[in-house]
Short mmCIF file of C-alpha atoms in Angstrom, two decimals:
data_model
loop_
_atom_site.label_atom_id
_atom_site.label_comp_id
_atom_site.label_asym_id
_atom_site.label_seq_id
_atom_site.Cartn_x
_atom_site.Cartn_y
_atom_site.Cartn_z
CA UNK A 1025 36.16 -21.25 -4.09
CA UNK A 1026 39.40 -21.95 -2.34
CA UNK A 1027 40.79 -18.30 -2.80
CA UNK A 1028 37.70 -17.20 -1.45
CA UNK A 1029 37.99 -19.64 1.77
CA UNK A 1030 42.16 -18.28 1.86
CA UNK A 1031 40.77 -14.73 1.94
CA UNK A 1032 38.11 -15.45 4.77
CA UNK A 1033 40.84 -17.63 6.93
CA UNK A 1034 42.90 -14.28 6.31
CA UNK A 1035 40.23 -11.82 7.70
CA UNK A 1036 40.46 -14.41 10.81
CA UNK A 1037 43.78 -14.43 11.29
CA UNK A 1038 43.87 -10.37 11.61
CA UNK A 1039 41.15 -10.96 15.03
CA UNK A 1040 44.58 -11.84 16.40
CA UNK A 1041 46.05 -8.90 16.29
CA UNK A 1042 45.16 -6.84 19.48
CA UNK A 1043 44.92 -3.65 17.95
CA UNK A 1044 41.59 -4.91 16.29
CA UNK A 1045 40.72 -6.92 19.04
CA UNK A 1046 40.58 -3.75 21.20
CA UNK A 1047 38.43 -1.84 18.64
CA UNK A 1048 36.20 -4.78 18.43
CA UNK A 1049 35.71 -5.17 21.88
CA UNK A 1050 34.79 -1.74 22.48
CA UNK A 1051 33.01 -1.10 19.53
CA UNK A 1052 30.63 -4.01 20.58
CA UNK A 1053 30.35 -2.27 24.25
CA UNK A 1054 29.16 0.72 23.13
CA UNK A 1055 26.90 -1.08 21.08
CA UNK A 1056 25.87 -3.37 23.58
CA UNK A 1057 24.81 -0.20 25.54
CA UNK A 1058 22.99 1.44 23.47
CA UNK A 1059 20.50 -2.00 22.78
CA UNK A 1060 20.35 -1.58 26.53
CA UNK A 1061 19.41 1.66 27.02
CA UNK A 1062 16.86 0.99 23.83
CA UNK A 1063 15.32 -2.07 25.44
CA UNK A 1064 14.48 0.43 28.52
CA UNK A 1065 12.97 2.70 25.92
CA UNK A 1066 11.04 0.57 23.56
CA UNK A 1067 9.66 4.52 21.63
CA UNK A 1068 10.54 3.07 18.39
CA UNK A 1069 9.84 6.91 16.87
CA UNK A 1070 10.92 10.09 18.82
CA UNK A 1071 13.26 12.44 19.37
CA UNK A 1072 15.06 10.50 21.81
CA UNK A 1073 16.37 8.20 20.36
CA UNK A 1074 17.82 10.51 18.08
CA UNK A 1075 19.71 12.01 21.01
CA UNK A 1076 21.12 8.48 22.34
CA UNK A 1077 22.41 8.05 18.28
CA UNK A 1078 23.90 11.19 18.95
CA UNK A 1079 25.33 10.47 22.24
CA UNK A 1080 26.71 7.42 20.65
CA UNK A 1081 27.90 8.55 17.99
CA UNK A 1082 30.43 11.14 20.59
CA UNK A 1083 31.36 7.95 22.72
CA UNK A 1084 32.66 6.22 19.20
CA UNK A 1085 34.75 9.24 18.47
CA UNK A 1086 36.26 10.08 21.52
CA UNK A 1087 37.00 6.58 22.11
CA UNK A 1088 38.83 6.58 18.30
CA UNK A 1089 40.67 9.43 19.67
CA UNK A 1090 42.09 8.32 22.43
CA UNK A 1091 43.64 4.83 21.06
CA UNK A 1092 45.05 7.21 18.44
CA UNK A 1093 46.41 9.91 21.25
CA UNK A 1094 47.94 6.53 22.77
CA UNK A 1095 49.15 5.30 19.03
CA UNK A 1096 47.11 2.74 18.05
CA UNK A 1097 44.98 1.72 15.38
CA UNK A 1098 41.70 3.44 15.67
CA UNK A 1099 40.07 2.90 11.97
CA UNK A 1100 37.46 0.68 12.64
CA UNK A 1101 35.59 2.79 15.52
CA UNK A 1102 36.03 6.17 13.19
CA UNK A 1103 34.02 3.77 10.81
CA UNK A 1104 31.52 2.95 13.24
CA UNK A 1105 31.64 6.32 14.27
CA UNK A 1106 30.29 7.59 10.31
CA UNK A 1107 27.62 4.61 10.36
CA UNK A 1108 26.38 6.09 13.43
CA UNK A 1109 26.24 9.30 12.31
CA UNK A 1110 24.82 8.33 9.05
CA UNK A 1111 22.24 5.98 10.62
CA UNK A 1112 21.29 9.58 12.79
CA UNK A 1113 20.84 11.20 9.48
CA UNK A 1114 18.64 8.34 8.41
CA UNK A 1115 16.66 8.70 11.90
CA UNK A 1116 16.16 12.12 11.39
CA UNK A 1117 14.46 12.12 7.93
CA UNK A 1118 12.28 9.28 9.03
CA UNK A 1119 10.66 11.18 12.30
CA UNK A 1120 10.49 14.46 9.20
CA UNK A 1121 8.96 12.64 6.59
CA UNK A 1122 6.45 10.85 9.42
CA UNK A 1123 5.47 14.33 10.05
CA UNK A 1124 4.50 15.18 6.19
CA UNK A 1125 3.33 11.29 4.56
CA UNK A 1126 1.54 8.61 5.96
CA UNK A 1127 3.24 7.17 8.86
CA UNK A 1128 2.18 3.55 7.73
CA UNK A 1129 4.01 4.00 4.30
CA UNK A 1130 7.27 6.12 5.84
CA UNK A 1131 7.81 2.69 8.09
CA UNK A 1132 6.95 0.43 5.00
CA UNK A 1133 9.35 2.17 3.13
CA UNK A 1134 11.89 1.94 5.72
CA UNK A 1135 11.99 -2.11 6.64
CA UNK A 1136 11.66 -2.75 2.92
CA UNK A 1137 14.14 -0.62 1.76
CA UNK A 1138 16.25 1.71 3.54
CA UNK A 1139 17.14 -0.49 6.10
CA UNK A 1140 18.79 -3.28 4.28
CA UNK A 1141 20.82 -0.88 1.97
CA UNK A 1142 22.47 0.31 5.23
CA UNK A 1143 23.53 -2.50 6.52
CA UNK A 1144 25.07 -3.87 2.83
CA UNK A 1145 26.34 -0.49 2.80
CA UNK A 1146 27.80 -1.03 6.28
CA UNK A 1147 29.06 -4.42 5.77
CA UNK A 1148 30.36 -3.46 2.60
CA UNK A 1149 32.21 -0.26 4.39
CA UNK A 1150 33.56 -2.81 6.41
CA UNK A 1151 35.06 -5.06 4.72
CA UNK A 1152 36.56 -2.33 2.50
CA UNK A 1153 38.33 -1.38 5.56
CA UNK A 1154 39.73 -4.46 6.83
CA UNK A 1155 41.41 -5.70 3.57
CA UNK A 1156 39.93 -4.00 0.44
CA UNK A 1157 36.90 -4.46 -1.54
CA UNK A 1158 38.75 -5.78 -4.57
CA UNK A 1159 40.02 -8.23 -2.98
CA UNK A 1160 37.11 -10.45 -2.34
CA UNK A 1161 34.98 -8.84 -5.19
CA UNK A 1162 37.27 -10.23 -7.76
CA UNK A 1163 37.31 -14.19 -6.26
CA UNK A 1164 36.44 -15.82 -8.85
CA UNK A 1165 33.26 -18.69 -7.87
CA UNK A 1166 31.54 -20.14 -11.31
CA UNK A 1167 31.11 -20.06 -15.23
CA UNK A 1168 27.42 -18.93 -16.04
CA UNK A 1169 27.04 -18.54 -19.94
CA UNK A 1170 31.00 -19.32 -20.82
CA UNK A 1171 31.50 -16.32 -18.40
CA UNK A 1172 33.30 -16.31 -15.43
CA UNK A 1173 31.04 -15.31 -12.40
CA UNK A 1174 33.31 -13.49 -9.25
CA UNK A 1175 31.89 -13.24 -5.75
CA UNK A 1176 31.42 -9.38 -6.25
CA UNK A 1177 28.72 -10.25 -9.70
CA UNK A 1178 27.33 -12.68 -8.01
CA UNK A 1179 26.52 -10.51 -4.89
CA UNK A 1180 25.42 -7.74 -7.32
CA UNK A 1181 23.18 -10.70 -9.66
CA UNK A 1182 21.67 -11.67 -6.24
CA UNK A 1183 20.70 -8.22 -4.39
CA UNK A 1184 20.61 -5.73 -7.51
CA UNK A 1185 16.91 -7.11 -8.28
CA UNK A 1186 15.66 -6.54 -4.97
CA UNK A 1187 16.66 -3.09 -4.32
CA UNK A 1188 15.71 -2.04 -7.93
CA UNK A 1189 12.13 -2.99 -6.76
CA UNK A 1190 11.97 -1.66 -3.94
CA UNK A 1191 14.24 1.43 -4.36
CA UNK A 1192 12.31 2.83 -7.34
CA UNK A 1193 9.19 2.75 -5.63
CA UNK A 1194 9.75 6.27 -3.67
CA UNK A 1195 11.47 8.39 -6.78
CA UNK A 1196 8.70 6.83 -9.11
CA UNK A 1197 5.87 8.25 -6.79
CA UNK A 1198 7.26 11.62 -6.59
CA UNK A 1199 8.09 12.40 -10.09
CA UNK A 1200 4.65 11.14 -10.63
CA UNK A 1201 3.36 13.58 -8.35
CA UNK A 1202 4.97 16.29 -9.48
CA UNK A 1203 4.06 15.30 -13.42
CA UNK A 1204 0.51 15.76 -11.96
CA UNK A 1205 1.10 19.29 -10.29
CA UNK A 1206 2.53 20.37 -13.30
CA UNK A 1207 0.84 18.47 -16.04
CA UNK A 1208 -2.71 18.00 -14.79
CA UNK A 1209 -2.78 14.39 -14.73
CA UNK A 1210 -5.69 12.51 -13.63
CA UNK A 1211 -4.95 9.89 -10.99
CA UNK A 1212 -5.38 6.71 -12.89
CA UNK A 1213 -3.16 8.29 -15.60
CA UNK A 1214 -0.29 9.09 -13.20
CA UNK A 1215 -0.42 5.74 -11.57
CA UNK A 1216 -0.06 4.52 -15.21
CA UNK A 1217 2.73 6.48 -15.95
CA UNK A 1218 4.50 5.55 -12.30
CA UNK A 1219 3.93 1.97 -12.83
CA UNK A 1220 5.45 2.30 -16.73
CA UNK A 1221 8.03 4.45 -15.14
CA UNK A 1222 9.01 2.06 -12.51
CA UNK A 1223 9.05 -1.01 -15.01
CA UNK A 1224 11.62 1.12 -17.34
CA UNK A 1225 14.00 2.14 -14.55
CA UNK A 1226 13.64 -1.39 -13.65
CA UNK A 1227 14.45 -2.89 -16.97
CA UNK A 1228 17.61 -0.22 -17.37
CA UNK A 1229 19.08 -1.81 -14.38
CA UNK A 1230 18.31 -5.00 -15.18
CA UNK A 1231 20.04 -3.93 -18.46
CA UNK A 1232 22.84 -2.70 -17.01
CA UNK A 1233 23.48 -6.11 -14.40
CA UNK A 1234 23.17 -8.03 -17.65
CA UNK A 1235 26.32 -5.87 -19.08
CA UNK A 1236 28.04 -5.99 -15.44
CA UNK A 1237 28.15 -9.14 -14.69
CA UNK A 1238 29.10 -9.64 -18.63
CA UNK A 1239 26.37 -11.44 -20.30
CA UNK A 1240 26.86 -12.13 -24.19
CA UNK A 1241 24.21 -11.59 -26.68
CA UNK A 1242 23.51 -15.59 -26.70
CA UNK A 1243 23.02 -15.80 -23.00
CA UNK A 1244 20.63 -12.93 -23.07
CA UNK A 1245 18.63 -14.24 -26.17
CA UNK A 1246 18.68 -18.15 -24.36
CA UNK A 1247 17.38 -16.41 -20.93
CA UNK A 1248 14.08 -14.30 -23.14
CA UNK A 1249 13.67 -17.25 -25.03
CA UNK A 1250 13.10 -18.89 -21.61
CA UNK A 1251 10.91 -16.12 -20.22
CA UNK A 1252 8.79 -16.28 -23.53
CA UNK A 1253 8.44 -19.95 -23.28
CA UNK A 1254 7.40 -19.23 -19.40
CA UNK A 1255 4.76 -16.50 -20.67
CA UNK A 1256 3.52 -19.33 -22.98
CA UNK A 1257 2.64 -22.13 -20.09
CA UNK A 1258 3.42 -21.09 -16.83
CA UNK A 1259 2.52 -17.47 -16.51
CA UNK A 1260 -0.10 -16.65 -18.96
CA UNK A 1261 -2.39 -15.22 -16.36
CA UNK A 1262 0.21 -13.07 -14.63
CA UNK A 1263 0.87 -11.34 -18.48
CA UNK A 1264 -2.83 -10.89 -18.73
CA UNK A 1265 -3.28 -9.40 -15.15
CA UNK A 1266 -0.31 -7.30 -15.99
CA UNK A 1267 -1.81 -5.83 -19.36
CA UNK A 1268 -5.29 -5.69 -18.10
CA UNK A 1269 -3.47 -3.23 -15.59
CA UNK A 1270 -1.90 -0.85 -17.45
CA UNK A 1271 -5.20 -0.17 -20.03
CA UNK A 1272 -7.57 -0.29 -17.03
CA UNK A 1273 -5.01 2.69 -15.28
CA UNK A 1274 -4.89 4.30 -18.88
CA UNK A 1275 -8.77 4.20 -19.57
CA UNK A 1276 -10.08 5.33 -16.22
CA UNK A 1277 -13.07 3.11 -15.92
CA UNK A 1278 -11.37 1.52 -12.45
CA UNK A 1279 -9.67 4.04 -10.82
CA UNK A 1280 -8.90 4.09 -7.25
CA UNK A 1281 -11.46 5.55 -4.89
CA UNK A 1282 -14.28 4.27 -7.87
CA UNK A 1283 -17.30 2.77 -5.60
CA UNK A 1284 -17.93 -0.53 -7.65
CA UNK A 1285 -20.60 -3.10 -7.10
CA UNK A 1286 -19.16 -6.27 -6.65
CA UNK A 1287 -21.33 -10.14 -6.29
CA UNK A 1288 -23.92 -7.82 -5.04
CA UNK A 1289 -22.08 -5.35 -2.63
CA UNK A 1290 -20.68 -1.93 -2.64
CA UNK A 1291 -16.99 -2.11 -2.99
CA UNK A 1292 -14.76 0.70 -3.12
CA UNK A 1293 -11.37 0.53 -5.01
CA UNK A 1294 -8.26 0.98 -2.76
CA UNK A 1295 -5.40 0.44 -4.93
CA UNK A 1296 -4.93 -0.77 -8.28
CA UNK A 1297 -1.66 -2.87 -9.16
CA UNK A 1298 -0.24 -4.79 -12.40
CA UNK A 1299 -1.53 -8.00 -11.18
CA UNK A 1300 -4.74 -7.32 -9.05
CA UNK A 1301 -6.67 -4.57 -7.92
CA UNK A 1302 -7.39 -4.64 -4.18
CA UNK A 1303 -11.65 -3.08 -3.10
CA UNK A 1304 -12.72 -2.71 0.46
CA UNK A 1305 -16.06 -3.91 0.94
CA UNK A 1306 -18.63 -1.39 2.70
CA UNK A 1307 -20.60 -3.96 4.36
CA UNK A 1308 -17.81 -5.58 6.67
CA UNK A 1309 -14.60 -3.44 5.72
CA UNK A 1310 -12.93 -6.79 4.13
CA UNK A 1311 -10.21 -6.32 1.58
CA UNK A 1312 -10.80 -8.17 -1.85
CA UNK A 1313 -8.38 -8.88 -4.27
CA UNK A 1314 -9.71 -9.22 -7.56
CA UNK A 1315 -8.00 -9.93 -10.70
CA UNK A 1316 -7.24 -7.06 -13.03
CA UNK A 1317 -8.64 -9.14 -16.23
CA UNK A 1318 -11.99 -9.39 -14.17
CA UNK A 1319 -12.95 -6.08 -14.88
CA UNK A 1320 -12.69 -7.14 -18.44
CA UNK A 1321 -14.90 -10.60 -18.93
CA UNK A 1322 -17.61 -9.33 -16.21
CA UNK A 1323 -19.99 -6.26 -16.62
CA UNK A 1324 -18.97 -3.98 -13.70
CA UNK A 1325 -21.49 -1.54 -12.19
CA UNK A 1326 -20.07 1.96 -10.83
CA UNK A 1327 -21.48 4.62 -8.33
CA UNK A 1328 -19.11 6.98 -9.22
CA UNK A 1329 -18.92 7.17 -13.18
CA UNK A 1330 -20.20 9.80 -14.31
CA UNK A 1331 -22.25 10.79 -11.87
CA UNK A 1332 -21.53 9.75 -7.94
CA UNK A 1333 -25.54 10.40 -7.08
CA UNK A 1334 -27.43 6.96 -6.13
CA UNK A 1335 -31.05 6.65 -6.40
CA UNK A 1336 -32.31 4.41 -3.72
CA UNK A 1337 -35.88 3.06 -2.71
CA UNK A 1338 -38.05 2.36 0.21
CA UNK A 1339 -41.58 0.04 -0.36
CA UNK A 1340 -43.89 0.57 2.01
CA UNK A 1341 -47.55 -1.25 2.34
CA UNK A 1342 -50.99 0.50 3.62
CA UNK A 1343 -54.60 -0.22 4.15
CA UNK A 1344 -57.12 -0.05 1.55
CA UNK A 1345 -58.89 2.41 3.65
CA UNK A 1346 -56.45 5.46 3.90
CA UNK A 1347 -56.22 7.51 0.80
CA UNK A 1348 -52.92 7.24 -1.56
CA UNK A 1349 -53.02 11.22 -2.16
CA UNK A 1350 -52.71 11.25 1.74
CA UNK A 1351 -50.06 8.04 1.93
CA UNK A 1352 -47.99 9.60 -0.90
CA UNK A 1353 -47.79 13.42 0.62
CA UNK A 1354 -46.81 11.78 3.88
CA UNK A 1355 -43.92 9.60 2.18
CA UNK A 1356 -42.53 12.51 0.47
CA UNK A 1357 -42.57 14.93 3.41
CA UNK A 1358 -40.55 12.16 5.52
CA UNK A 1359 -37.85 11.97 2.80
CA UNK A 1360 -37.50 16.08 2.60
CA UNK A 1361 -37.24 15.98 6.26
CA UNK A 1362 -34.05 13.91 5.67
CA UNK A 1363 -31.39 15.66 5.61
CA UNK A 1364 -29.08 12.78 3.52
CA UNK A 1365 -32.11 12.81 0.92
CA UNK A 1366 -30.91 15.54 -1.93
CA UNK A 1367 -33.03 18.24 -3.00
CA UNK A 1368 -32.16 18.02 -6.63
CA UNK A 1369 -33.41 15.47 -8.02
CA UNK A 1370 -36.46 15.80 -6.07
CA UNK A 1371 -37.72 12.39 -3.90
CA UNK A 1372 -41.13 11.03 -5.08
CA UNK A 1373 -43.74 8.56 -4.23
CA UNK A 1374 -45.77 6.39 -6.46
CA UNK A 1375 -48.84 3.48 -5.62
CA UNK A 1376 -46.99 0.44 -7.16
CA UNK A 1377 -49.31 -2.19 -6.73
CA UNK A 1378 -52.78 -3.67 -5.29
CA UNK A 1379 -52.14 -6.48 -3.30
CA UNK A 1380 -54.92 -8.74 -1.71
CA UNK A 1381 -54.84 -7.03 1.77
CA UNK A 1382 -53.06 -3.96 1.05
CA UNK A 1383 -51.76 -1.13 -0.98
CA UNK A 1384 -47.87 -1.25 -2.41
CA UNK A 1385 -46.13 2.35 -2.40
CA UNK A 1386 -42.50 3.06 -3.27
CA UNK A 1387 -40.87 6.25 -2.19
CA UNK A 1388 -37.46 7.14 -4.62
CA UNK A 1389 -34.89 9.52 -3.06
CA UNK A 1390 -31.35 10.40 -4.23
CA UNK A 1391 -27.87 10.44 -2.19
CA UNK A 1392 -24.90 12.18 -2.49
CA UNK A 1393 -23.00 9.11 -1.11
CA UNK A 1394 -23.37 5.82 -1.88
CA UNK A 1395 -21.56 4.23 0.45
CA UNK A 1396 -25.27 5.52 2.74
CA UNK A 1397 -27.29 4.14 1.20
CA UNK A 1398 -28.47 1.38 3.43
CA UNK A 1399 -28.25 3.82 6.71
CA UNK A 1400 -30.42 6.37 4.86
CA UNK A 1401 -33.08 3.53 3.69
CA UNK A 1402 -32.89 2.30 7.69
CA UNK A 1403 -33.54 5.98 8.53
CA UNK A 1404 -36.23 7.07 6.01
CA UNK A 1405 -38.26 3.65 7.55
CA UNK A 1406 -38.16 4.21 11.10
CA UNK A 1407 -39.19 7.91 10.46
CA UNK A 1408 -42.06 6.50 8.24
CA UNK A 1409 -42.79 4.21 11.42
CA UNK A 1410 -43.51 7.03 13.34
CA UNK A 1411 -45.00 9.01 10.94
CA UNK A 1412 -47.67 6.62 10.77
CA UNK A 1413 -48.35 6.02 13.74
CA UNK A 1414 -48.93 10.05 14.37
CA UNK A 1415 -51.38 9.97 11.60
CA UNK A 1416 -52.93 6.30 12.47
CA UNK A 1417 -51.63 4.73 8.95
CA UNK A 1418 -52.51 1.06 9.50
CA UNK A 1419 -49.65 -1.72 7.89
CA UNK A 1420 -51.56 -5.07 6.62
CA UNK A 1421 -49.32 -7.87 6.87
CA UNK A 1422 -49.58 -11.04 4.08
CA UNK A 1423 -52.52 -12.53 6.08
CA UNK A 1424 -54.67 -9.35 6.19
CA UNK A 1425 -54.19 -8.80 9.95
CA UNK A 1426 -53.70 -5.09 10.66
CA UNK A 1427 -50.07 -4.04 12.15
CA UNK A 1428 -51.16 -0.42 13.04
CA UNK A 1429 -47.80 2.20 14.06
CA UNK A 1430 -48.95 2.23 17.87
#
């Protein structure tokens, strides 16, 4: 710890020099100018503010030039000048690949991942340039495991995780959609093979900081003999969401985009993950995250199985006094009039029941969309409505009294 505190009181001691000072100052006023000129132009995605990187990006280099024309130091504004024009770069594939992908992922993407490896990246640049990488990399902090732990491992055992995650996220999806160009693959099977894909490339590099940061064979074995204990006790539930996941995504009964009925509603399956699946319900548009292992311990009804066609049904009441031939040709001319109501199967009509003061019909029709089905039931009984009242069909209500279409 101490040669790490002599090593930052040294990188303090070189702001007195005024050949950094100078670089530093200006550095920060061209920066300073650009947030200025960015706060005026809040258009977080255009062209322009490609153009002001640019312009930037010219001010940084001329200004390198000139302290070195004048013979002095000008390395740490020709590194600004390269993250500026890398950051550019960066700019430029993000307005290209908003063009081609969903905008909402491209920015996702971006926060979560690209963004924070350029400014390690930067910082890291920096500090490289000021007094070496090695020379704070190799500090040595702590013993973990009868190993001694430097600043550098400990920076990689800290950060490594989090851009594995969130780095293989973008090469996983597009080798998986390639593997389905190429291959065929249905779309629960390729999210199956990204997720397995993702979870290997994560384990290599988890691998690989185990052998970096120089874990023996007893720390590794005391660390899974920890995680096994944890799968035991603490997170039993998050290993059986996980495996319920993968054979779900492998067996193709709960894929996304299945329509699935859910406590009674018509849910449709947005995304399906190792842990949860996440349905948007028709009704109200509300997101619902259900457990993967749910789909396993509870009978699940599907609309789009086999077959996406939904049969639904309309009951309808009439007086004793019309006749059901008459009733039951009228029902199943509304329903052909519909154009939501399919063809094939045919819609039909049926006398259900005698009640006290009436006569119970039910008219079946099929959709192509189940998602419909409660506008086409809305429309099929206002047309009836009107329907009867052209042809003076008379509704009983529960006490007898006659509701009659007029």
């Amino acid at each position: 710890m101490n040669q790490l505190l002599f090593v930052i009181g040294g990188w303090l001691g070189l702001l007195s020099r005024a050949s950094l000072l100078l670089q530093l100052l200006l550095g920060i006023a061209l920066l300073l100018g650009y947030r200025a000129w960015r706060l005026r132009n809040p258009s977080a995605v255009s062209w322009r503010p490609v153009l002001a990187k640019l312009a930037l990006g010219a001010l940084v280099a001329l200004a390198s030039l000139v302290l070195t024309k004048l013979g002095w130091p000008g390395g740490l504004l020709a590194l600004l000048g390269q993250l500026v024009a890398i950051w550019t770069g960066l700019a430029v594939l993000r307005l290209l690949l908003r063009r081609r992908l969903d905008g909402g992922a491209v920015e996702s993407y971006w926060q979560r991942a690209v963004l924070p490896l350029y400014l390690v990246l930067a910082l890291v640049g920096l500090v490289n340039r000021i007094d070496g990488i090695e020379a704070i990399s190799d500090v040595p902090l702590l013993n973990l495991f009868d190993e001694s732990l430097s600043f550098g491992k400990l920076v990689l055992l800290l950060g490594l995780p989090y851009f594995l995650v969130v780095l293989s996220e973008l090469p996983v999806a597009l080798v998986g959609g390639l593997a389905a160009r190429l291959g065929g693959i249905e779309m629960g099977n390729r999210k199956a093979f990204e997720l397995i894909l993702r979870y290997l490339l994560i384990g290599i590099g988890g691998l690989w900081l185990a052998d970096q940061i120089g874990l023996n064979g007893t720390a590794i074995a005391a660390i899974a003999g920890g995680l096994s204990v944890g799968l035991g006790f603490g997170v039993k539930e998050v290993f059986s969401n996980f495996v319920s996941g993968l054979w779900l995504l492998f067996e193709g009964s709960v894929k996304p985009g299945e329509l699935l009925v859910l406590q009674g509603d018509i849910c449709q399956v947005k995304s399906l993950g190792l842990r949860a699946a996440t349905l948007t319900r028709s009704s109200d548009n509300a997101e619902l995250v259900v457990p993967n292992q749910t789909f396993f311990t509870a009978t699940t009804t599907t609309y789009t199985g086999s077959d996406e066609r939904r049969c639904g049904t309309v009951q309808v009441r009439a007086a004793y006094k019309h006749d059901p031939d008459r009733v039951i040709a009228l029902l199943l001319d509304t329903a052909r009039a519909n154009p939501l109501v399919l063809t094939d199967p045919a819609p039909g009509a049926k006398l259900s029941n005698f009640g006290e003061y009436f006569m119970e019909y039910k008219l079946d029709f099929w959709m192509a969309d189940p998602l419909k089905s409660g506008s086409i039931s809305s429309q099929l009984r206002q047309q009836i409505w009107h329907r009867f009242r052209e042809q003076g069909i008379e509704i009983p209500l529960q006490s007898g009294v006659i509701a009659q279409a007029s």
